[in-house]
Amino acid sequence: MAEVLVYVDHVDGAVRKPTLELLTLARRIGEPVAVALGAGAGDTAAALAEHGAVKVLTHDASEYADYLVVPKVDALQAAVESVSAAGSLAAVLVPSSAEGKEIAARLALRIGSGIITDAVDLEAGDEGPVATQSVFAASFTTKSRVSKGVPVVTVKPNSTAVEAAPAAGAVESLAVTFSAQATGTKVTGRTPRESTGRPELTEAAIVVSGGRGVNGAENFALIESLADSLGAAVGASRAAVDAGWYPHTNQVGQTGKSVSPQLYIANGISGAIQHRAGMQTSKTIVAVNKDAEAPIFDLVDYGVVGDLFDVVPQLTEEINTRKG
Amino acid sequence: MSLRIVVTVKYVPDATGDRHFADDLTVDRDDVDGLLSELDEYAVEQALQISENSDDDVEVTVLTVGPEDAKDALRKALSMGADKAIHVEDDDLHGTDVIGTSLVLAKAIEKAGYDLVISGLASTDGTMGVVPALLAERLGVPQVTLLSEVSVEDGTVKGRRDGDAASEQLEASLPAVVSVTDQSGEARYPSFKGIMAAKKKPVESWDLSDLELEAEEVGLEGAWTAVDSASARPARTAGTIVKDEGEGGKQLAEFLAGQKFI
């Protein structure tokens, strides 16, 4: 059976959920071989094996932290060459983060392959893997293939449910020779983001967002309380971010993050096309807005026309009571 | 010293219009108005700011690959203040995928001559966000991408990249490829004077032969990916909408409980 390389997104050995989703999808088209790089790479093996990795290729070097993107491309290319030499390679899958897409693109060019980004589903096809994408602000669904080389596909978080499937997960060390370009862009400083204790926006099963109607940074506490009652991530519309009420890293929309949670709750958000582009693939959509004419109500499964300052605290209290 | 900046821009279908696909599953450009991709305005803005903040002689060239109408995008960038424009236009480019587009752009950038390439973070139609990385790979120069702050001094580009886990300070020697986010600074509106001046600025037109490229290397036939089908998303079934008359929050909780979210 052909191998499928899966690029592992991890933080000091803790594998992030989108990678486990990739392993689940990879098993539809072949045998997953995981590639884990950087500090803690070896510690990823148990989680990867639990989710179907037959093999885990690891490599650590200071280059991965000290320079931008290219060292990881060099390593992934080495992994492609080592797997191709040993057998057959069906595809390379990479999580659709900003960095993941850059790594995948450079790799695709180097190995002479086409690239598909932001797939929301993947299945085996007669002419190789078929990727489903959601385009034009999710108004169209396309099915695409890579027609040249080994398909390189990046997959959006929440594209599939994670399924465990224990496999050998044999750890092998990957031999990597860094290219001349590897040290081109130096990381001269790094300020870790303070953890809010909430789930990562793009990975969260539930996202609670606030927009213009929240009317001030201090009022985002209401949105955060609702999010915390549901164990959700907090999102913000561009209007709220541009007004300085919430950080840009939480922005949902065309110029921010694209999210696809099980449940999306939009509060005080009108639903301009730019925002819809970032949340329209959410499974269940709920909105609270004073304006009954707001376009967001065209998308919702359930909408409340009302003042969020009344509705949101009542909802939060009711959720907390029910959870008892 | 002089600094040559090439800004890559894209002419995209207006996202507020009714975007759809043509019969060959490429983007239908006939039925919807086009414009300069909003995210590219930030790239033009940063190029102009670097120019204004520099003691060196800086030339800002805007470059696009696209059909005849794409000149509108160049014109907008020129009216913002760019010095000149290059339009790569060729019938054989129809249907070119991202790998092919990066090839055409890289050839044009090399032919134009450059010290710095600046791009937006993604186009607002394809939204792939991979062209800057592909250009860096093709040109063999550092990529300093997704910057919310950028500065150029003494042959070095510095910037800040805000990721999910951390905010990183980056540095690379020129030549380099930079991409900027919408947090890099509000893009200016063209002034009346700028609009009038833009009419007189040079726009060069190049085709594939000018770039020593063959038709087979680009276009739908030369694409490394194939779209097999495109279907409009089924209309959502109308949801339940209630008016808050004092119990709106509780009613919503009831709905969420029914859906097993609570």
Coordinates of C-alpha atoms in Angstrom, one line a residue, chain A residues 201 204-211 214 220 222-237 252 259-269 275 279 282-289 296-297 300-304 308 311-312 315-316 319, chain B residues 248-249 252-253 255-257 259 261-262:
Chain A
L201 CA -9.8 29.6 17.2
A204 CA -12.4 25.0 18.2
A205 CA -15.6 22.9 18.0
I206 CA -17.6 26.0 19.1
V207 CA -16.8 29.7 18.3
V208 CA -18.5 32.6 19.9
S209 CA -17.9 35.9 18.0
G210 CA -18.6 39.6 18.6
G211 CA -18.9 42.4 16.1
V214 CA -20.6 44.7 21.1
F220 CA -16.2 41.7 25.0
L222 CA -19.9 39.3 27.8
I223 CA -18.7 37.4 24.7
E224 CA -15.9 35.7 26.6
S225 CA -18.3 34.6 29.4
L226 CA -20.6 33.0 26.9
A227 CA -17.6 31.4 25.2
D228 CA -16.4 30.0 28.5
S229 CA -19.8 28.6 29.4
L230 CA -19.6 26.5 26.2
G231 CA -15.8 25.8 26.3
A232 CA -15.6 27.8 23.0
A233 CA -13.0 30.0 21.3
V234 CA -13.7 33.7 20.9
G235 CA -13.8 35.4 17.5
A236 CA -14.3 38.9 16.4
S237 CA -15.5 40.6 13.2
V252 CA -12.8 35.8 11.6
V259 CA -13.3 28.8 10.9
S260 CA -15.5 25.8 10.4
P261 CA -16.7 24.8 13.9
Q262 CA -19.7 22.6 14.8
L263 CA -21.4 25.7 16.2
Y264 CA -20.8 29.4 15.4
I265 CA -22.6 32.0 17.5
A266 CA -22.4 35.5 15.9
N267 CA -23.3 38.4 18.3
G268 CA -23.8 41.9 17.0
I269 CA -22.4 40.9 13.6
H275 CA -17.2 37.9 7.4
M279 CA -17.5 31.2 8.9
S282 CA -19.8 26.2 10.1
K283 CA -22.1 23.3 10.7
T284 CA -24.7 25.1 12.9
I285 CA -24.9 28.9 12.8
V286 CA -26.7 31.0 15.4
A287 CA -27.0 34.8 15.5
V288 CA -28.1 37.5 17.9
N289 CA -28.6 40.9 16.3
I296 CA -26.4 37.1 8.9
F297 CA -30.0 36.0 9.5
V300 CA -28.7 31.0 10.5
D301 CA -30.2 27.8 11.8
Y302 CA -31.4 29.8 14.7
G303 CA -31.5 33.6 15.1
V304 CA -32.6 35.9 17.9
L308 CA -27.2 41.2 22.7
V311 CA -29.9 38.1 25.2
V312 CA -26.2 37.1 25.7
L315 CA -28.1 32.7 27.5
T316 CA -24.8 32.4 29.5
I319 CA -26.2 27.5 30.0
Chain B
G248 CA -34.6 35.3 23.8
G249 CA -31.6 34.0 25.7
L252 CA -31.6 30.1 22.3
A253 CA -30.4 27.9 25.2
F255 CA -32.3 25.3 20.8
L256 CA -28.6 24.7 21.8
A257 CA -29.7 22.0 24.2
Q259 CA -28.8 20.3 19.3
F261 CA -24.4 21.6 22.4
I262 CA -25.2 22.0 26.1

